[in-house]
mmCIF file of C-alpha atoms in Angstrom:
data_model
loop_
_atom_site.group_PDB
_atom_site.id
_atom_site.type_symbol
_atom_site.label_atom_id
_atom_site.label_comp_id
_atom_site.label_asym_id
_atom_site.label_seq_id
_atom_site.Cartn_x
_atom_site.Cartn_y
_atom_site.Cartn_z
ATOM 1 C CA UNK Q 1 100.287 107.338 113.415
ATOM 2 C CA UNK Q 2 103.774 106.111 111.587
ATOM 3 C CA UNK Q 3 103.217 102.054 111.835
ATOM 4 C CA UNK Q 4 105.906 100.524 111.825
ATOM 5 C CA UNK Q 5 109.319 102.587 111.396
ATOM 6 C CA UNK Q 6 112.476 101.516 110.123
ATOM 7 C CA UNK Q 7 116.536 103.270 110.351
ATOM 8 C CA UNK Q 8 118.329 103.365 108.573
ATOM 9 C CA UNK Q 9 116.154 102.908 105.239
ATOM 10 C CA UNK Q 10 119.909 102.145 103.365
ATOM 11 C CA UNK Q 11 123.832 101.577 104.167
ATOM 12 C CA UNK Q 12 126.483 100.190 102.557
ATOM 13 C CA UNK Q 13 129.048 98.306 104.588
ATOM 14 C CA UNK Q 14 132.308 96.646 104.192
ATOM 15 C CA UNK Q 15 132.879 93.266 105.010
ATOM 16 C CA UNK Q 16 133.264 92.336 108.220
ATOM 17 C CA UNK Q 17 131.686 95.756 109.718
ATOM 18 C CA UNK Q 18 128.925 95.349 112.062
ATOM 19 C CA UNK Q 19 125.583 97.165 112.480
ATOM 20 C CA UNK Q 20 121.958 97.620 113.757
ATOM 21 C CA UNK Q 21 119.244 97.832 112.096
ATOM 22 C CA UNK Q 22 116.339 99.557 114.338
ATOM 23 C CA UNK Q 23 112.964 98.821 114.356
ATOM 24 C CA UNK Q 24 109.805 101.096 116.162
ATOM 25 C CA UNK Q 25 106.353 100.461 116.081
ATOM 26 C CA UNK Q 26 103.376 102.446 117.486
ATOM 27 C CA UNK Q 27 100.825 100.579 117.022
ATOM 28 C CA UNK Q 28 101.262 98.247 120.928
ATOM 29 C CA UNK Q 29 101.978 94.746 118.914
ATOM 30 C CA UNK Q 30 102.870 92.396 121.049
ATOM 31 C CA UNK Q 31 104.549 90.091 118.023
ATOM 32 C CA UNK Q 32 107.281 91.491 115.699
ATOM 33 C CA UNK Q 33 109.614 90.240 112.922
ATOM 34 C CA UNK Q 34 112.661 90.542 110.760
ATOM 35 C CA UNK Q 35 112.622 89.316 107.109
ATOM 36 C CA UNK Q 36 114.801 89.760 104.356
ATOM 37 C CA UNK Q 37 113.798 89.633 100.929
ATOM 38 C CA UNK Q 38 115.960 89.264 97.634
ATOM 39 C CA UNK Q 39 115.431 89.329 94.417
ATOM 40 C CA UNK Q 40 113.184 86.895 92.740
ATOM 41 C CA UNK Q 41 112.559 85.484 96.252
ATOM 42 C CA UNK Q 42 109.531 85.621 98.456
ATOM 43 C CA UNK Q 43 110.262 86.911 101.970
ATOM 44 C CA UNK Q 44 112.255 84.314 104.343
ATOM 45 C CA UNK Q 45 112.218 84.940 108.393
ATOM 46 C CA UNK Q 46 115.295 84.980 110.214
ATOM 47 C CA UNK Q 47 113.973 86.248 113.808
ATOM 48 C CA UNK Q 48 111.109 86.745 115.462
ATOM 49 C CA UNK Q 49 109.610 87.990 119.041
ATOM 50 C CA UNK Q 50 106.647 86.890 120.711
ATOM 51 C CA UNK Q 51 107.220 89.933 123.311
ATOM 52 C CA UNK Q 52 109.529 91.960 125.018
ATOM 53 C CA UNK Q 53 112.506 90.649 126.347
ATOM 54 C CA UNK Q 54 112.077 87.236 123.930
ATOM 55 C CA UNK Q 55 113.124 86.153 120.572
ATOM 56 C CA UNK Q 56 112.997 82.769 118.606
ATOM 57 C CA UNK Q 57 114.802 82.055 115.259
ATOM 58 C CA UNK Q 58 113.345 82.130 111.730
ATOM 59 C CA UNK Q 59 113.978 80.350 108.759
ATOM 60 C CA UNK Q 60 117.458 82.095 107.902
ATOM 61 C CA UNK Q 61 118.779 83.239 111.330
ATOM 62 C CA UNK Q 62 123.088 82.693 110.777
ATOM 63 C CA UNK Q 63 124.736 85.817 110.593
ATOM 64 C CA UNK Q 64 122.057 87.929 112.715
ATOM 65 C CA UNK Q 65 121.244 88.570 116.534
ATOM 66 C CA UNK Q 66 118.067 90.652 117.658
ATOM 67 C CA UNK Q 67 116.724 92.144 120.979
ATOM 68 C CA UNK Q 68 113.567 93.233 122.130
ATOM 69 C CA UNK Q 69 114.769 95.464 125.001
ATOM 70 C CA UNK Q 70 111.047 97.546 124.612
ATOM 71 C CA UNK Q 71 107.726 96.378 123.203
ATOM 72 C CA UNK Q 72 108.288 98.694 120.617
ATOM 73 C CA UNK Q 73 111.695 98.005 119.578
ATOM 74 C CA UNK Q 74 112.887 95.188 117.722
ATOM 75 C CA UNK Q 75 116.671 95.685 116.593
ATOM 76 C CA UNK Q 76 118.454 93.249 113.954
ATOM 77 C CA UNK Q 77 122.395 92.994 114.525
ATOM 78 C CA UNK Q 78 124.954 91.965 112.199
ATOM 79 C CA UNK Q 79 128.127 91.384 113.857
ATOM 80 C CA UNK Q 80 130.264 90.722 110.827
ATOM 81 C CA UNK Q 81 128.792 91.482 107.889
ATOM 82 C CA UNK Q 82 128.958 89.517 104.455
ATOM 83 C CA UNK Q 83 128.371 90.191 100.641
ATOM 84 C CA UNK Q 84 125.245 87.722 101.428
ATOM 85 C CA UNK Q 85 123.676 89.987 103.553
ATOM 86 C CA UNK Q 86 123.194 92.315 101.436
ATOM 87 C CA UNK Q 87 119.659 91.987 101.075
ATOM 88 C CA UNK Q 88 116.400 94.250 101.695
ATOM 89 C CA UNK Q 89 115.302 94.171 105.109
ATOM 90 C CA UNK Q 90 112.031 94.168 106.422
ATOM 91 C CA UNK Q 91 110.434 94.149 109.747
ATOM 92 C CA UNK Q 92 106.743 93.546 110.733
ATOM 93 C CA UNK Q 93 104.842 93.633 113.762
ATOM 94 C CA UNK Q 94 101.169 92.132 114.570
ATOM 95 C CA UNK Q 95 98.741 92.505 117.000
ATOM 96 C CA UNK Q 96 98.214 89.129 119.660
ATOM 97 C CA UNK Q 97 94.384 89.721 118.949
ATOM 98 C CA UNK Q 98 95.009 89.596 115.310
ATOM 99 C CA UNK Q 99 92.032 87.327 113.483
ATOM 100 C CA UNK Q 100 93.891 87.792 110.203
ATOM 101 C CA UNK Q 101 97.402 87.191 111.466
ATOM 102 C CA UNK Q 102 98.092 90.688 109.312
ATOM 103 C CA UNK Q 103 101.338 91.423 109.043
ATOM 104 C CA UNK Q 104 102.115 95.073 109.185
ATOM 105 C CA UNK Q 105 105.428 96.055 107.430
ATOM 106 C CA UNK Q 106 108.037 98.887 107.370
ATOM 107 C CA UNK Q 107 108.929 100.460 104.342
ATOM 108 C CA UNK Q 108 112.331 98.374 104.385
ATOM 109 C CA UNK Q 109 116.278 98.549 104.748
ATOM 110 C CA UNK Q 110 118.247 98.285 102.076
ATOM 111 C CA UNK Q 111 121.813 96.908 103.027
ATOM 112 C CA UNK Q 112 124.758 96.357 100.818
ATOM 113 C CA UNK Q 113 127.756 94.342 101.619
ATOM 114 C CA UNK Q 114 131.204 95.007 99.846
ATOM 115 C CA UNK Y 1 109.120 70.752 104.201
ATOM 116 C CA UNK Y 2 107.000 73.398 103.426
ATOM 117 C CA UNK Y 3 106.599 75.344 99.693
ATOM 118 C CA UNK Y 4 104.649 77.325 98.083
ATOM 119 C CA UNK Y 5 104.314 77.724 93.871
ATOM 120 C CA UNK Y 6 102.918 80.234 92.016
ATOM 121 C CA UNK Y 7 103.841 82.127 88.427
ATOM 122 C CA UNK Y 8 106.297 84.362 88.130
ATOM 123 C CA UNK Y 9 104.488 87.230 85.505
ATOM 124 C CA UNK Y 10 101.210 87.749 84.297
ATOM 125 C CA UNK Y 11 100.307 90.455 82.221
ATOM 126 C CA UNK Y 12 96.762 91.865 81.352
ATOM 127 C CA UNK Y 13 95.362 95.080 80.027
ATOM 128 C CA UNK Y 14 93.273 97.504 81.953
ATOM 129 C CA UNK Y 15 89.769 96.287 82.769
ATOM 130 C CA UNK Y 16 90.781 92.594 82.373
ATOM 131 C CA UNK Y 17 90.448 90.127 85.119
ATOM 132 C CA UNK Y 18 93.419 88.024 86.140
ATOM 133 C CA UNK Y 19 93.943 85.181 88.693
ATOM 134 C CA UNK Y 20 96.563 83.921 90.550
ATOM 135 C CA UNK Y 21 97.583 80.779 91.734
ATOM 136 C CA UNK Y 22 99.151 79.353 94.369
ATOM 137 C CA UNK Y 23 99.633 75.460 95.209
ATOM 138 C CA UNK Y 24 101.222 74.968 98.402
ATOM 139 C CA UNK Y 25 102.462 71.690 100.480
ATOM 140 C CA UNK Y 26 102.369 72.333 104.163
ATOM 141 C CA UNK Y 27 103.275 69.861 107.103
ATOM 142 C CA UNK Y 28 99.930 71.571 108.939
ATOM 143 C CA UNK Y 29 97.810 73.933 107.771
ATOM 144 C CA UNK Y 30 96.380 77.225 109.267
ATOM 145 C CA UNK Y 31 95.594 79.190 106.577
ATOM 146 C CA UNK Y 32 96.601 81.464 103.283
ATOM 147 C CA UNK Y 33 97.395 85.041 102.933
ATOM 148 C CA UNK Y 34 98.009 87.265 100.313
ATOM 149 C CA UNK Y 35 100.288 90.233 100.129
ATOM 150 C CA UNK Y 36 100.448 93.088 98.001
ATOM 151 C CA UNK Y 37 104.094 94.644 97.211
ATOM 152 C CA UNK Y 38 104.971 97.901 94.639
ATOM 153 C CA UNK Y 39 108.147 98.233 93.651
ATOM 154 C CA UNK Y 40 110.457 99.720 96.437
ATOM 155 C CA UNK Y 41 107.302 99.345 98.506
ATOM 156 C CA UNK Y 42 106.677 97.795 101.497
ATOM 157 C CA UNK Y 43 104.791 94.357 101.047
ATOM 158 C CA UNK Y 44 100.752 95.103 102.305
ATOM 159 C CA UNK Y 45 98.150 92.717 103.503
ATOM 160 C CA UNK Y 46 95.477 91.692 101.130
ATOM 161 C CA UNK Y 47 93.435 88.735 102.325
ATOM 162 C CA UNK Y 48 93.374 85.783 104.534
ATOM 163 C CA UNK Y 49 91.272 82.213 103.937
ATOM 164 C CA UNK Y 50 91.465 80.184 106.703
ATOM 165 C CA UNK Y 51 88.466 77.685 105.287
ATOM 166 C CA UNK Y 52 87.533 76.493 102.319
ATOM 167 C CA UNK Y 53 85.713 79.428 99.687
ATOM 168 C CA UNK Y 54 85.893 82.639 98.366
ATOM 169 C CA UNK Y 55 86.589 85.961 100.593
ATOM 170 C CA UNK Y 56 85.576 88.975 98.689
ATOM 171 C CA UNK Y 57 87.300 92.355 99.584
ATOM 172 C CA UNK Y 58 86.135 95.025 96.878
ATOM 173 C CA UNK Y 59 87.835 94.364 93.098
ATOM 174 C CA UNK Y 60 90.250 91.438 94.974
ATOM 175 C CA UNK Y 61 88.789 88.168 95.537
ATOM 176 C CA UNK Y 62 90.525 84.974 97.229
ATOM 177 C CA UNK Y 63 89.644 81.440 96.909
ATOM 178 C CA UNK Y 64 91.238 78.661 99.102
ATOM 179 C CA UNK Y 65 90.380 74.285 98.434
ATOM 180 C CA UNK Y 66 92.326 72.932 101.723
ATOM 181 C CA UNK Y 67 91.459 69.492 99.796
ATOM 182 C CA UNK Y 68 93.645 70.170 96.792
ATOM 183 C CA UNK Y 69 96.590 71.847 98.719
ATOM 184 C CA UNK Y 70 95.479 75.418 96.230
ATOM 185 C CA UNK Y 71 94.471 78.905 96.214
ATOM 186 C CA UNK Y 72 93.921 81.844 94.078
ATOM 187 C CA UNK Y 73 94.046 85.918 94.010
ATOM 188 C CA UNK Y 74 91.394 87.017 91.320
ATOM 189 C CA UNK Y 75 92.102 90.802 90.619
ATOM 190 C CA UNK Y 76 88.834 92.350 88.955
ATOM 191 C CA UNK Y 77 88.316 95.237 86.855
ATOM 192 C CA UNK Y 78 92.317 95.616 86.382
ATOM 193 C CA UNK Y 79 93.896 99.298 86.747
ATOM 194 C CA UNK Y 80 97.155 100.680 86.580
ATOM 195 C CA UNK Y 81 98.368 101.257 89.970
ATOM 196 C CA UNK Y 82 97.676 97.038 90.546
ATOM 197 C CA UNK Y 83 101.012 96.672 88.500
ATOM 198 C CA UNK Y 84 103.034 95.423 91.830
ATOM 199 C CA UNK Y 85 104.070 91.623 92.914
ATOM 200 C CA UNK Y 86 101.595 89.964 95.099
ATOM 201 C CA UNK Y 87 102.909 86.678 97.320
ATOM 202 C CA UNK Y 88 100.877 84.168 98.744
ATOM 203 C CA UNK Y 89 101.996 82.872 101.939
ATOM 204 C CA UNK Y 90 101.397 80.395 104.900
ATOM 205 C CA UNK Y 91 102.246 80.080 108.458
ATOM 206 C CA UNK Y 92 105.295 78.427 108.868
ATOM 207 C CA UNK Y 93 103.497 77.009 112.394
ATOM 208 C CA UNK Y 94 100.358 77.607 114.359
ATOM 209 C CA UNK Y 95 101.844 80.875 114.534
ATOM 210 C CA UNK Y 96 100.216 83.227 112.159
ATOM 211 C CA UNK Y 97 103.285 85.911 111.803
ATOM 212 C CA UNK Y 98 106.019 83.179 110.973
ATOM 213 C CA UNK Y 99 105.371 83.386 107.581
ATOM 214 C CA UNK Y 100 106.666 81.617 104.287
ATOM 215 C CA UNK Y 101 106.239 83.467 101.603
ATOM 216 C CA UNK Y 102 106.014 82.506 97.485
ATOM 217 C CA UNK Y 103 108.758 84.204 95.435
ATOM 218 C CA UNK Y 104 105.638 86.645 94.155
ATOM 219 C CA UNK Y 105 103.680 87.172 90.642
ATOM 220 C CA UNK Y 106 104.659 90.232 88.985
ATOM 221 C CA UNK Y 107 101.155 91.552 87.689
ATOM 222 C CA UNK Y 108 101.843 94.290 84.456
ATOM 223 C CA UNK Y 109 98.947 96.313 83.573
ATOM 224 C CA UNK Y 110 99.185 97.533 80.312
ATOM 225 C CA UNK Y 111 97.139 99.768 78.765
#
């Protein structure tokens, strides 16, 4: 049983490049997440999905686009990347049934921006 | 808006006890959560007090007072591997996964 997945785990990108950070659970969670974290800082949300083929904005949503194509997928876009992006990515998923509203977490993306 | 304090360090030796706290403000409230985090890790789930008390899981212990807007992480019986930074967090709405998270305590063991 992986959990929650996560590709790449790092990249380095110029600025301006795009990419897509990928996100796969097993687990059937019907709720998933993207949050970045940086140093010193707590976790902030930038998008969310409440199931497939939705998604809602987080705290710190500029600069990023998601879809959640499959339940299982939740990919985080970055259409023209900048030096603040670069940031540890994280992604999450929970269960609708959850009585703990447990997040469950990948092991993170690590993304620099040039 | 909503934010969350708590220390930034705390340092204790092996078999101490240490607590930390977390004062929030919150334009509703549904509840605190702790999370666990190593470094390069990914962050883990701890605990969750929805009501007012303490919820013992094992050596960890959390405490929540709704009425004074606080909460606390007591780690018992400290060892080693519970060097990591551990967040408190609270739903950003009635929705429990939209979380805001502290910036984190960095606990050192020593020895």
């Amino acid at each position: 049983n992986a959990g929650v997945t996560q590709t790449p785990k790092f990249r380095v990108l110029k600025t301006g490049q795009s990419m897509t950070l990928l996100c796969a659970q097993d687990m059937n969670h019907e709720y998933m997440y993207w949050y970045r974290q940086d140093p010193g800082m707590g976790l902030r949300l930038i998008h969310y999905s409440v199931g497939e083929g939705t998604t809602a904005k987080g705290e710190v949503p500029d600069g990023y686009n998601v879809s959640r194509l499959k339940k299982q997928n939740f990919l985080l876009g970055l259409e023209s990347a900048a030096p603040s992006q670069t940031s540890v990515y994280f992604c999450a998923s929970m269960g609708e049934n959850s009585n703990t509203g447990e997040l469950f977490f990948g092991e993170g993306s690590r993304l620099t921006v040039l | 808006g909503q934010s969350l304090e708590q220390p930034s360090e705390v340092t204790a030796v092996e078999g101490a006890i240490v607590q930390i706290n977390c004062t929030y403000q919150t334009s509703g409230f549904y509840g605190l959560s702790w999370y666990q985090q190593h470094d390069g890790g990914a962050p883990t789930f701890l605990s969750y007090n929805a009501l007012d008390g303490l919820e013992e899981t094992g050596r960890f212990s959390s405490f929540l007072s709704r009425s004074d807007s606080y909460g606390y992480l007591l780690l018992q019986e400290l060892q080693m591997k519970d060097s990591a930074s551990y967040f408190c967090a609270v739903p950003l709405t009635d929705s429990w996964g939209k979380l805001q998270f502290g910036a984190g305590t960095q606990v050192v063991v020593t020895p």
